């Protein structure tokens, strides 16, 4: 089994393996098998298309957490120039599960903030699997306020399983840190554009996710609770995660339908990790366009429409 | 257990069966110290155990009833009612859960908002009904809270909120998460308008409610022994794989860690909140203040002197 492929991608993995084999043979054999390879590649493409055209929410949530999925810094280096990372919350520590700093987008200075997961075991631990503690959120807050003072738009990338559920995090006020960010972001006097690039894990995601525009990559997820968590609470069994994923409506398409996000950024065939460069350019184009629009809006008007948008969240009936 | 009961096979033993013979509701047991308490007396004591001071959970209506002056009272946002937009179904349908919660509590959702007075001072007070789906915050709770704050903004009124909630309402999925942003944003307006917001954290205040409206008070008060935090203790225990410290996430723990301003006994909440609001809004004290005892001032002076 090829670990670079998820369960449901195994047929693709098998085809790809066959192609690799043929290539290997082709190198030292006289017979021309390039035609055969080409045929198989087409087949693989068609198969991928077929599989990816009907992904279940649960499969999408696996893609969102794919070990090779690009993380914030993978995009930062491809989308921005002059990135200068800034560290620390000035109170307690520098939380590596949130990164942020000054950068240029299409020449214009901006503030970039995002959750950051680790690639190898050591980095995973250092980044705490992308689960911030209060100091992470307070660093983000500090950077956002810095951006506001210097009239720099804020661009955030969301990719976290959730805020860290740890003793120390609670001791230092996880709730307060998240709540404060929500409040400050709601009236930050610069454009804020948020993009969910992987996992949008509940309050831990929302804490850098209040803005004028919220986008999601096609195979990212955004949810009030992880499918596993929801299943173990409501179904009393983590095995029901697939059903929970379905019920929670965590996918980009569903959330767009429900009017909870502003747009879906299409991923390359097979997911963002299959072609990071293309993915980065698509995000870049979207950010450039949106910021151009938002920059032109007078600040008071920007804040008013952000406020109206926040007040519009929720579905209920009014009985007279 | 008597020798006779021991003789009986456990199958036919009915544990505690005779306890049920006591007339319903006349006596009650304290969860904390196990004392058997006379219901009427407990109620007079605002559901605080007279033996061990344990603050029992109380419903939203009762909470507002014991907090506000008897008159005037006007409910806000009752017309806002839940709908099952996602047709959510887990082991039970959300619709059925709503109906069940309504039957059990008489409420249509987990937040009750009332405009009233506290010691003659007009204000808006809201309280979570924990028995309504764990006091979870969905669209209706968010909207009622927004209407509460808007009433404050219109009438220049302070806001008091008693939270008791397990967090966001899963059955409303991302809509419920967004209520965190919505309530936090409306509180930003209240703050900008210079109107005070006292948030009273009662047992339990967790998750999405804790990480939004509950922690954004100008003054944070907790009832004694309340469980307050972001992640639930069980989740934390599973994550860190160690035993949680004694009293973890309880009011006293929060006070010690600088997360809240004070812990106030339920029986003193009215007086305390009234005094705080009067101070914040430049109102004269309700009763003419007694001049501070001279010794106290002197002591303070001495201490300051010593510090130098």
PDB file of C-alpha atoms in Angstrom, chain A residues 13-296:
ATOM      1  CA  UNK A  13      -1.850   4.203  -6.640  1.00  0.00           C
ATOM      2  CA  UNK A  14      -1.822   0.805  -8.303  1.00  0.00           C
ATOM      3  CA  UNK A  15      -1.987   2.332 -11.760  1.00  0.00           C
ATOM      4  CA  UNK A  16       0.761   4.791 -10.921  1.00  0.00           C
ATOM      5  CA  UNK A  17       2.925   1.927  -9.672  1.00  0.00           C
ATOM      6  CA  UNK A  18       2.406   0.095 -12.938  1.00  0.00           C
ATOM      7  CA  UNK A  19       3.436   3.191 -14.888  1.00  0.00           C
ATOM      8  CA  UNK A  20       6.567   3.531 -12.783  1.00  0.00           C
ATOM      9  CA  UNK A  21       7.408  -0.099 -13.458  1.00  0.00           C
ATOM     10  CA  UNK A  22       6.967   0.310 -17.168  1.00  0.00           C
ATOM     11  CA  UNK A  23       9.149   3.405 -17.152  1.00  0.00           C
ATOM     12  CA  UNK A  24      11.843   1.447 -15.383  1.00  0.00           C
ATOM     13  CA  UNK A  25      11.627  -1.301 -17.939  1.00  0.00           C
ATOM     14  CA  UNK A  26      11.474   1.204 -20.764  1.00  0.00           C
ATOM     15  CA  UNK A  27      14.832   2.653 -19.801  1.00  0.00           C
ATOM     16  CA  UNK A  28      16.825  -0.378 -20.734  1.00  0.00           C
ATOM     17  CA  UNK A  29      14.564  -2.243 -23.136  1.00  0.00           C
ATOM     18  CA  UNK A  30      14.558  -1.712 -26.838  1.00  0.00           C
ATOM     19  CA  UNK A  31      10.830  -1.982 -27.279  1.00  0.00           C
ATOM     20  CA  UNK A  32       8.963   1.276 -27.424  1.00  0.00           C
ATOM     21  CA  UNK A  33       6.489   1.345 -24.600  1.00  0.00           C
ATOM     22  CA  UNK A  34       5.939   5.077 -24.395  1.00  0.00           C
ATOM     23  CA  UNK A  35       2.633   4.616 -26.089  1.00  0.00           C
ATOM     24  CA  UNK A  36       1.603   2.135 -23.441  1.00  0.00           C
ATOM     25  CA  UNK A  37       2.719   4.511 -20.714  1.00  0.00           C
ATOM     26  CA  UNK A  38       0.780   7.329 -22.209  1.00  0.00           C
ATOM     27  CA  UNK A  39      -2.320   5.195 -22.344  1.00  0.00           C
ATOM     28  CA  UNK A  40      -1.947   4.229 -18.732  1.00  0.00           C
ATOM     29  CA  UNK A  41      -1.375   7.826 -17.708  1.00  0.00           C
ATOM     30  CA  UNK A  42      -4.564   8.841 -19.408  1.00  0.00           C
ATOM     31  CA  UNK A  43      -6.335   6.022 -17.667  1.00  0.00           C
ATOM     32  CA  UNK A  44      -4.929   7.140 -14.337  1.00  0.00           C
ATOM     33  CA  UNK A  45      -6.103  10.662 -14.997  1.00  0.00           C
ATOM     34  CA  UNK A  46      -9.583   9.504 -15.873  1.00  0.00           C
ATOM     35  CA  UNK A  47      -9.666   7.288 -12.815  1.00  0.00           C
ATOM     36  CA  UNK A  48      -8.581  10.158 -10.579  1.00  0.00           C
ATOM     37  CA  UNK A  49     -11.214  12.367 -12.107  1.00  0.00           C
ATOM     38  CA  UNK A  50     -13.842   9.708 -11.557  1.00  0.00           C
ATOM     39  CA  UNK A  51     -12.879   9.123  -7.955  1.00  0.00           C
ATOM     40  CA  UNK A  52     -12.545  12.821  -7.134  1.00  0.00           C
ATOM     41  CA  UNK A  53     -15.819  13.767  -8.752  1.00  0.00           C
ATOM     42  CA  UNK A  54     -17.771  11.942  -6.072  1.00  0.00           C
ATOM     43  CA  UNK A  55     -15.809  12.245  -2.868  1.00  0.00           C
ATOM     44  CA  UNK A  56     -17.755  11.838   0.363  1.00  0.00           C
ATOM     45  CA  UNK A  57     -17.385  14.435   3.120  1.00  0.00           C
ATOM     46  CA  UNK A  58     -15.395  11.887   5.102  1.00  0.00           C
ATOM     47  CA  UNK A  59     -12.976  11.346   2.208  1.00  0.00           C
ATOM     48  CA  UNK A  60     -12.614  15.098   1.863  1.00  0.00           C
ATOM     49  CA  UNK A  61     -11.821  15.415   5.539  1.00  0.00           C
ATOM     50  CA  UNK A  62      -9.048  12.844   5.013  1.00  0.00           C
ATOM     51  CA  UNK A  63      -7.699  14.906   2.127  1.00  0.00           C
ATOM     52  CA  UNK A  64      -7.812  18.030   4.282  1.00  0.00           C
ATOM     53  CA  UNK A  65      -5.512  16.230   6.725  1.00  0.00           C
ATOM     54  CA  UNK A  66      -3.375  14.517   4.101  1.00  0.00           C
ATOM     55  CA  UNK A  67       0.192  14.140   5.385  1.00  0.00           C
ATOM     56  CA  UNK A  68       1.470  15.780   2.210  1.00  0.00           C
ATOM     57  CA  UNK A  69      -1.044  18.592   2.153  1.00  0.00           C
ATOM     58  CA  UNK A  70       0.658  21.981   1.738  1.00  0.00           C
ATOM     59  CA  UNK A  71       0.790  24.018   4.948  1.00  0.00           C
ATOM     60  CA  UNK A  72       0.796  27.780   5.472  1.00  0.00           C
ATOM     61  CA  UNK A  73       4.522  28.288   4.942  1.00  0.00           C
ATOM     62  CA  UNK A  74       4.429  26.235   1.712  1.00  0.00           C
ATOM     63  CA  UNK A  75       1.988  28.782   0.358  1.00  0.00           C
ATOM     64  CA  UNK A  76       3.666  31.817   1.892  1.00  0.00           C
ATOM     65  CA  UNK A  77       6.897  31.194  -0.011  1.00  0.00           C
ATOM     66  CA  UNK A  78       5.003  30.752  -3.281  1.00  0.00           C
ATOM     67  CA  UNK A  79       2.457  33.539  -2.932  1.00  0.00           C
ATOM     68  CA  UNK A  80       4.315  36.371  -1.213  1.00  0.00           C
ATOM     69  CA  UNK A  81       7.658  38.106  -1.477  1.00  0.00           C
ATOM     70  CA  UNK A  82       9.785  39.759   1.220  1.00  0.00           C
ATOM     71  CA  UNK A  83       8.257  37.600   3.955  1.00  0.00           C
ATOM     72  CA  UNK A  84       9.623  38.595   7.346  1.00  0.00           C
ATOM     73  CA  UNK A  85       8.413  36.324  10.102  1.00  0.00           C
ATOM     74  CA  UNK A  86       7.621  38.008  13.410  1.00  0.00           C
ATOM     75  CA  UNK A  87       7.676  36.116  16.656  1.00  0.00           C
ATOM     76  CA  UNK A  88       6.119  36.039  20.093  1.00  0.00           C
ATOM     77  CA  UNK A  89       3.124  37.353  21.972  1.00  0.00           C
ATOM     78  CA  UNK A  90       5.244  39.654  24.195  1.00  0.00           C
ATOM     79  CA  UNK A  91       3.733  38.067  27.287  1.00  0.00           C
ATOM     80  CA  UNK A  92       4.735  34.468  27.530  1.00  0.00           C
ATOM     81  CA  UNK A  93       6.171  32.684  24.506  1.00  0.00           C
ATOM     82  CA  UNK A  94       6.388  32.215  20.788  1.00  0.00           C
ATOM     83  CA  UNK A  95       3.853  29.618  19.758  1.00  0.00           C
ATOM     84  CA  UNK A  96       5.152  27.857  16.640  1.00  0.00           C
ATOM     85  CA  UNK A  97       1.704  26.501  15.749  1.00  0.00           C
ATOM     86  CA  UNK A  98       0.832  29.954  14.476  1.00  0.00           C
ATOM     87  CA  UNK A  99       3.187  31.796  12.152  1.00  0.00           C
ATOM     88  CA  UNK A 100       2.909  35.341  11.002  1.00  0.00           C
ATOM     89  CA  UNK A 101       4.784  38.224   9.555  1.00  0.00           C
ATOM     90  CA  UNK A 102       5.070  41.044   7.091  1.00  0.00           C
ATOM     91  CA  UNK A 103       5.185  40.287   3.402  1.00  0.00           C
ATOM     92  CA  UNK A 104       4.323  41.637  -0.012  1.00  0.00           C
ATOM     93  CA  UNK A 105       1.457  40.421  -2.128  1.00  0.00           C
ATOM     94  CA  UNK A 106       1.804  41.568  -5.693  1.00  0.00           C
ATOM     95  CA  UNK A 107       4.085  44.301  -4.394  1.00  0.00           C
ATOM     96  CA  UNK A 108       1.700  45.564  -1.693  1.00  0.00           C
ATOM     97  CA  UNK A 109       2.685  45.120   1.964  1.00  0.00           C
ATOM     98  CA  UNK A 110       0.354  42.881   3.969  1.00  0.00           C
ATOM     99  CA  UNK A 111       0.315  40.962   7.248  1.00  0.00           C
ATOM    100  CA  UNK A 112       0.177  37.180   6.838  1.00  0.00           C
ATOM    101  CA  UNK A 113      -0.961  34.948   9.688  1.00  0.00           C
ATOM    102  CA  UNK A 114      -1.613  31.224   9.617  1.00  0.00           C
ATOM    103  CA  UNK A 115      -1.716  27.998  11.530  1.00  0.00           C
ATOM    104  CA  UNK A 116       1.353  25.887  10.870  1.00  0.00           C
ATOM    105  CA  UNK A 117       1.606  22.127  11.109  1.00  0.00           C
ATOM    106  CA  UNK A 118       4.853  20.182  11.052  1.00  0.00           C
ATOM    107  CA  UNK A 119       6.050  17.853   8.334  1.00  0.00           C
ATOM    108  CA  UNK A 120       8.283  15.406  10.205  1.00  0.00           C
ATOM    109  CA  UNK A 121       7.838  14.104  13.742  1.00  0.00           C
ATOM    110  CA  UNK A 122      10.187  16.612  15.290  1.00  0.00           C
ATOM    111  CA  UNK A 123       8.548  19.557  13.595  1.00  0.00           C
ATOM    112  CA  UNK A 124       5.111  18.192  14.270  1.00  0.00           C
ATOM    113  CA  UNK A 125       5.877  18.295  17.965  1.00  0.00           C
ATOM    114  CA  UNK A 126       7.435  21.744  17.761  1.00  0.00           C
ATOM    115  CA  UNK A 127       4.361  23.018  15.928  1.00  0.00           C
ATOM    116  CA  UNK A 128       2.094  21.068  18.291  1.00  0.00           C
ATOM    117  CA  UNK A 129       0.283  19.567  15.279  1.00  0.00           C
ATOM    118  CA  UNK A 130      -1.015  23.016  14.442  1.00  0.00           C
ATOM    119  CA  UNK A 131      -2.941  23.317  17.704  1.00  0.00           C
ATOM    120  CA  UNK A 132      -2.329  26.759  19.191  1.00  0.00           C
ATOM    121  CA  UNK A 133      -2.119  27.697  22.832  1.00  0.00           C
ATOM    122  CA  UNK A 134      -3.274  31.113  24.061  1.00  0.00           C
ATOM    123  CA  UNK A 135       0.125  32.638  23.263  1.00  0.00           C
ATOM    124  CA  UNK A 136      -0.411  31.660  19.630  1.00  0.00           C
ATOM    125  CA  UNK A 137      -3.684  33.532  19.460  1.00  0.00           C
ATOM    126  CA  UNK A 138      -2.182  36.459  21.322  1.00  0.00           C
ATOM    127  CA  UNK A 139       0.689  36.593  18.857  1.00  0.00           C
ATOM    128  CA  UNK A 140      -1.863  36.646  16.040  1.00  0.00           C
ATOM    129  CA  UNK A 141      -3.731  39.411  17.842  1.00  0.00           C
ATOM    130  CA  UNK A 142      -0.570  41.435  18.271  1.00  0.00           C
ATOM    131  CA  UNK A 143       0.244  41.112  14.586  1.00  0.00           C
ATOM    132  CA  UNK A 144      -3.272  42.069  13.553  1.00  0.00           C
ATOM    133  CA  UNK A 145      -3.158  45.172  15.696  1.00  0.00           C
ATOM    134  CA  UNK A 146       0.255  45.985  14.277  1.00  0.00           C
ATOM    135  CA  UNK A 147      -1.218  45.643  10.785  1.00  0.00           C
ATOM    136  CA  UNK A 148      -4.065  47.958  11.730  1.00  0.00           C
ATOM    137  CA  UNK A 149      -1.684  50.638  12.980  1.00  0.00           C
ATOM    138  CA  UNK A 150       0.208  50.594   9.693  1.00  0.00           C
ATOM    139  CA  UNK A 151      -2.861  50.139   7.507  1.00  0.00           C
ATOM    140  CA  UNK A 152      -1.825  46.741   6.168  1.00  0.00           C
ATOM    141  CA  UNK A 153      -4.484  44.260   5.037  1.00  0.00           C
ATOM    142  CA  UNK A 154      -4.492  40.983   6.950  1.00  0.00           C
ATOM    143  CA  UNK A 155      -4.361  37.657   5.122  1.00  0.00           C
ATOM    144  CA  UNK A 156      -4.930  34.523   7.196  1.00  0.00           C
ATOM    145  CA  UNK A 157      -4.544  30.824   6.423  1.00  0.00           C
ATOM    146  CA  UNK A 158      -6.568  28.417   8.513  1.00  0.00           C
ATOM    147  CA  UNK A 159      -5.337  24.888   9.085  1.00  0.00           C
ATOM    148  CA  UNK A 160      -5.789  23.452  12.561  1.00  0.00           C
ATOM    149  CA  UNK A 161      -7.440  20.461  14.198  1.00  0.00           C
ATOM    150  CA  UNK A 162      -8.468  22.939  16.896  1.00  0.00           C
ATOM    151  CA  UNK A 163      -7.167  24.974  19.814  1.00  0.00           C
ATOM    152  CA  UNK A 164      -4.901  22.854  22.009  1.00  0.00           C
ATOM    153  CA  UNK A 165      -6.811  21.068  24.764  1.00  0.00           C
ATOM    154  CA  UNK A 166      -4.046  21.092  27.372  1.00  0.00           C
ATOM    155  CA  UNK A 167      -3.627  21.964  31.009  1.00  0.00           C
ATOM    156  CA  UNK A 168      -1.234  24.842  30.327  1.00  0.00           C
ATOM    157  CA  UNK A 169      -3.485  26.235  27.606  1.00  0.00           C
ATOM    158  CA  UNK A 170      -6.393  26.372  30.036  1.00  0.00           C
ATOM    159  CA  UNK A 171      -4.222  27.904  32.753  1.00  0.00           C
ATOM    160  CA  UNK A 172      -3.276  30.754  30.478  1.00  0.00           C
ATOM    161  CA  UNK A 173      -6.820  31.440  29.328  1.00  0.00           C
ATOM    162  CA  UNK A 174      -7.520  29.659  26.050  1.00  0.00           C
ATOM    163  CA  UNK A 175     -11.126  30.843  26.051  1.00  0.00           C
ATOM    164  CA  UNK A 176     -10.259  34.445  26.656  1.00  0.00           C
ATOM    165  CA  UNK A 177      -7.571  34.448  23.978  1.00  0.00           C
ATOM    166  CA  UNK A 178      -9.982  33.119  21.351  1.00  0.00           C
ATOM    167  CA  UNK A 179     -12.838  35.389  22.406  1.00  0.00           C
ATOM    168  CA  UNK A 180     -10.583  38.451  22.321  1.00  0.00           C
ATOM    169  CA  UNK A 181      -9.479  37.674  18.767  1.00  0.00           C
ATOM    170  CA  UNK A 182     -13.071  37.294  17.597  1.00  0.00           C
ATOM    171  CA  UNK A 183     -13.939  40.654  19.047  1.00  0.00           C
ATOM    172  CA  UNK A 184     -10.907  42.528  17.771  1.00  0.00           C
ATOM    173  CA  UNK A 185     -11.131  41.021  14.286  1.00  0.00           C
ATOM    174  CA  UNK A 186     -14.760  42.070  14.026  1.00  0.00           C
ATOM    175  CA  UNK A 187     -13.671  45.696  14.044  1.00  0.00           C
ATOM    176  CA  UNK A 188     -10.122  45.658  12.744  1.00  0.00           C
ATOM    177  CA  UNK A 189      -9.837  48.739  10.577  1.00  0.00           C
ATOM    178  CA  UNK A 190      -8.129  47.017   7.630  1.00  0.00           C
ATOM    179  CA  UNK A 191      -9.347  44.445   5.102  1.00  0.00           C
ATOM    180  CA  UNK A 192      -9.179  40.867   6.399  1.00  0.00           C
ATOM    181  CA  UNK A 193      -9.251  37.899   4.028  1.00  0.00           C
ATOM    182  CA  UNK A 194      -9.283  34.375   5.449  1.00  0.00           C
ATOM    183  CA  UNK A 195      -8.674  31.128   3.592  1.00  0.00           C
ATOM    184  CA  UNK A 196      -9.175  27.643   4.980  1.00  0.00           C
ATOM    185  CA  UNK A 197      -6.378  25.612   3.399  1.00  0.00           C
ATOM    186  CA  UNK A 198      -6.769  22.342   5.319  1.00  0.00           C
ATOM    187  CA  UNK A 199      -8.611  21.692   8.537  1.00  0.00           C
ATOM    188  CA  UNK A 200     -10.871  24.402   9.901  1.00  0.00           C
ATOM    189  CA  UNK A 201     -11.132  23.062  13.431  1.00  0.00           C
ATOM    190  CA  UNK A 202     -13.765  24.900  15.413  1.00  0.00           C
ATOM    191  CA  UNK A 203     -12.979  27.855  17.698  1.00  0.00           C
ATOM    192  CA  UNK A 204      -9.289  27.306  17.144  1.00  0.00           C
ATOM    193  CA  UNK A 205      -9.834  28.053  13.462  1.00  0.00           C
ATOM    194  CA  UNK A 206     -12.350  30.849  13.886  1.00  0.00           C
ATOM    195  CA  UNK A 207      -9.933  32.695  16.182  1.00  0.00           C
ATOM    196  CA  UNK A 208      -8.066  33.825  13.045  1.00  0.00           C
ATOM    197  CA  UNK A 209     -11.074  33.474  10.770  1.00  0.00           C
ATOM    198  CA  UNK A 210     -13.262  36.547  11.193  1.00  0.00           C
ATOM    199  CA  UNK A 211     -12.963  38.734   8.130  1.00  0.00           C
ATOM    200  CA  UNK A 212     -14.424  40.466   5.116  1.00  0.00           C
ATOM    201  CA  UNK A 213     -14.019  37.390   2.942  1.00  0.00           C
ATOM    202  CA  UNK A 214     -13.732  33.743   3.871  1.00  0.00           C
ATOM    203  CA  UNK A 215     -12.602  31.259   1.246  1.00  0.00           C
ATOM    204  CA  UNK A 216     -12.027  27.553   1.369  1.00  0.00           C
ATOM    205  CA  UNK A 217      -9.886  25.333  -0.781  1.00  0.00           C
ATOM    206  CA  UNK A 218     -11.993  22.717  -2.526  1.00  0.00           C
ATOM    207  CA  UNK A 219     -10.890  19.833  -0.292  1.00  0.00           C
ATOM    208  CA  UNK A 220     -10.577  21.666   2.984  1.00  0.00           C
ATOM    209  CA  UNK A 221     -13.084  21.359   5.814  1.00  0.00           C
ATOM    210  CA  UNK A 222     -14.550  23.766   8.335  1.00  0.00           C
ATOM    211  CA  UNK A 223     -16.491  22.469  11.282  1.00  0.00           C
ATOM    212  CA  UNK A 224     -17.717  23.205  14.777  1.00  0.00           C
ATOM    213  CA  UNK A 225     -16.292  19.874  15.920  1.00  0.00           C
ATOM    214  CA  UNK A 226     -14.245  17.109  14.290  1.00  0.00           C
ATOM    215  CA  UNK A 227     -16.327  14.292  12.797  1.00  0.00           C
ATOM    216  CA  UNK A 228     -14.707  11.911  15.303  1.00  0.00           C
ATOM    217  CA  UNK A 229     -15.507  14.181  18.238  1.00  0.00           C
ATOM    218  CA  UNK A 230     -19.072  14.682  17.095  1.00  0.00           C
ATOM    219  CA  UNK A 231     -19.547  10.953  16.577  1.00  0.00           C
ATOM    220  CA  UNK A 232     -18.250  10.061  20.006  1.00  0.00           C
ATOM    221  CA  UNK A 233     -20.555  12.592  21.668  1.00  0.00           C
ATOM    222  CA  UNK A 234     -23.756  12.251  19.652  1.00  0.00           C
ATOM    223  CA  UNK A 235     -23.467   8.653  18.452  1.00  0.00           C
ATOM    224  CA  UNK A 236     -21.451   7.547  21.480  1.00  0.00           C
ATOM    225  CA  UNK A 237     -18.989   5.920  19.093  1.00  0.00           C
ATOM    226  CA  UNK A 238     -16.038   7.364  17.183  1.00  0.00           C
ATOM    227  CA  UNK A 239     -16.672   4.748  14.480  1.00  0.00           C
ATOM    228  CA  UNK A 240     -19.576   6.829  13.262  1.00  0.00           C
ATOM    229  CA  UNK A 241     -17.242   9.596  12.090  1.00  0.00           C
ATOM    230  CA  UNK A 242     -18.300   9.105   8.471  1.00  0.00           C
ATOM    231  CA  UNK A 243     -21.924   9.700   9.334  1.00  0.00           C
ATOM    232  CA  UNK A 244     -20.986  12.678  11.464  1.00  0.00           C
ATOM    233  CA  UNK A 245     -18.942  14.166   8.618  1.00  0.00           C
ATOM    234  CA  UNK A 246     -22.003  13.826   6.419  1.00  0.00           C
ATOM    235  CA  UNK A 247     -24.391  15.374   8.934  1.00  0.00           C
ATOM    236  CA  UNK A 248     -22.105  18.266   9.878  1.00  0.00           C
ATOM    237  CA  UNK A 249     -21.803  19.511   6.294  1.00  0.00           C
ATOM    238  CA  UNK A 250     -18.125  20.350   6.649  1.00  0.00           C
ATOM    239  CA  UNK A 251     -17.143  20.629   3.000  1.00  0.00           C
ATOM    240  CA  UNK A 252     -16.465  23.774   1.017  1.00  0.00           C
ATOM    241  CA  UNK A 253     -19.290  23.202  -1.460  1.00  0.00           C
ATOM    242  CA  UNK A 254     -21.859  22.619   1.261  1.00  0.00           C
ATOM    243  CA  UNK A 255     -20.773  25.668   3.259  1.00  0.00           C
ATOM    244  CA  UNK A 256     -20.893  27.833   0.155  1.00  0.00           C
ATOM    245  CA  UNK A 257     -24.418  26.588  -0.466  1.00  0.00           C
ATOM    246  CA  UNK A 258     -25.345  27.531   3.086  1.00  0.00           C
ATOM    247  CA  UNK A 259     -23.913  30.994   2.577  1.00  0.00           C
ATOM    248  CA  UNK A 260     -21.327  30.599   5.314  1.00  0.00           C
ATOM    249  CA  UNK A 261     -18.314  31.218   3.075  1.00  0.00           C
ATOM    250  CA  UNK A 262     -17.715  33.459   0.077  1.00  0.00           C
ATOM    251  CA  UNK A 263     -16.018  31.171  -2.352  1.00  0.00           C
ATOM    252  CA  UNK A 264     -14.311  27.898  -3.081  1.00  0.00           C
ATOM    253  CA  UNK A 265     -10.856  27.836  -4.637  1.00  0.00           C
ATOM    254  CA  UNK A 266     -10.571  24.863  -6.931  1.00  0.00           C
ATOM    255  CA  UNK A 267      -7.766  22.398  -6.279  1.00  0.00           C
ATOM    256  CA  UNK A 268      -5.616  20.687  -8.906  1.00  0.00           C
ATOM    257  CA  UNK A 269      -6.689  17.173  -9.896  1.00  0.00           C
ATOM    258  CA  UNK A 270      -6.034  14.824  -6.989  1.00  0.00           C
ATOM    259  CA  UNK A 271      -5.749  17.610  -4.421  1.00  0.00           C
ATOM    260  CA  UNK A 272      -3.476  20.543  -3.574  1.00  0.00           C
ATOM    261  CA  UNK A 273      -0.541  18.300  -2.652  1.00  0.00           C
ATOM    262  CA  UNK A 274      -0.352  16.916  -6.204  1.00  0.00           C
ATOM    263  CA  UNK A 275       0.533  20.350  -7.558  1.00  0.00           C
ATOM    264  CA  UNK A 276       1.412  22.892  -4.893  1.00  0.00           C
ATOM    265  CA  UNK A 277       2.613  25.452  -7.418  1.00  0.00           C
ATOM    266  CA  UNK A 278      -0.699  25.603  -9.273  1.00  0.00           C
ATOM    267  CA  UNK A 279      -2.625  25.697  -6.021  1.00  0.00           C
ATOM    268  CA  UNK A 280      -0.512  28.566  -4.709  1.00  0.00           C
ATOM    269  CA  UNK A 281      -1.031  30.568  -7.899  1.00  0.00           C
ATOM    270  CA  UNK A 282      -4.783  30.095  -7.704  1.00  0.00           C
ATOM    271  CA  UNK A 283      -4.863  31.297  -4.122  1.00  0.00           C
ATOM    272  CA  UNK A 284      -2.598  34.172  -5.042  1.00  0.00           C
ATOM    273  CA  UNK A 285      -4.856  35.329  -7.848  1.00  0.00           C
ATOM    274  CA  UNK A 286      -7.889  35.206  -5.579  1.00  0.00           C
ATOM    275  CA  UNK A 287      -6.151  37.172  -2.828  1.00  0.00           C
ATOM    276  CA  UNK A 288      -4.891  39.813  -5.218  1.00  0.00           C
ATOM    277  CA  UNK A 289      -8.331  40.351  -6.720  1.00  0.00           C
ATOM    278  CA  UNK A 290     -10.152  40.451  -3.396  1.00  0.00           C
ATOM    279  CA  UNK A 291      -7.701  42.794  -1.743  1.00  0.00           C
ATOM    280  CA  UNK A 292      -7.890  45.113  -4.719  1.00  0.00           C
ATOM    281  CA  UNK A 293     -11.645  45.293  -4.256  1.00  0.00           C
ATOM    282  CA  UNK A 294     -11.495  45.658  -0.483  1.00  0.00           C
ATOM    283  CA  UNK A 295      -8.771  48.309  -0.537  1.00  0.00           C
ATOM    284  CA  UNK A 296     -11.080  50.540  -2.536  1.00  0.00           C
TER     285      UNK A 296
END
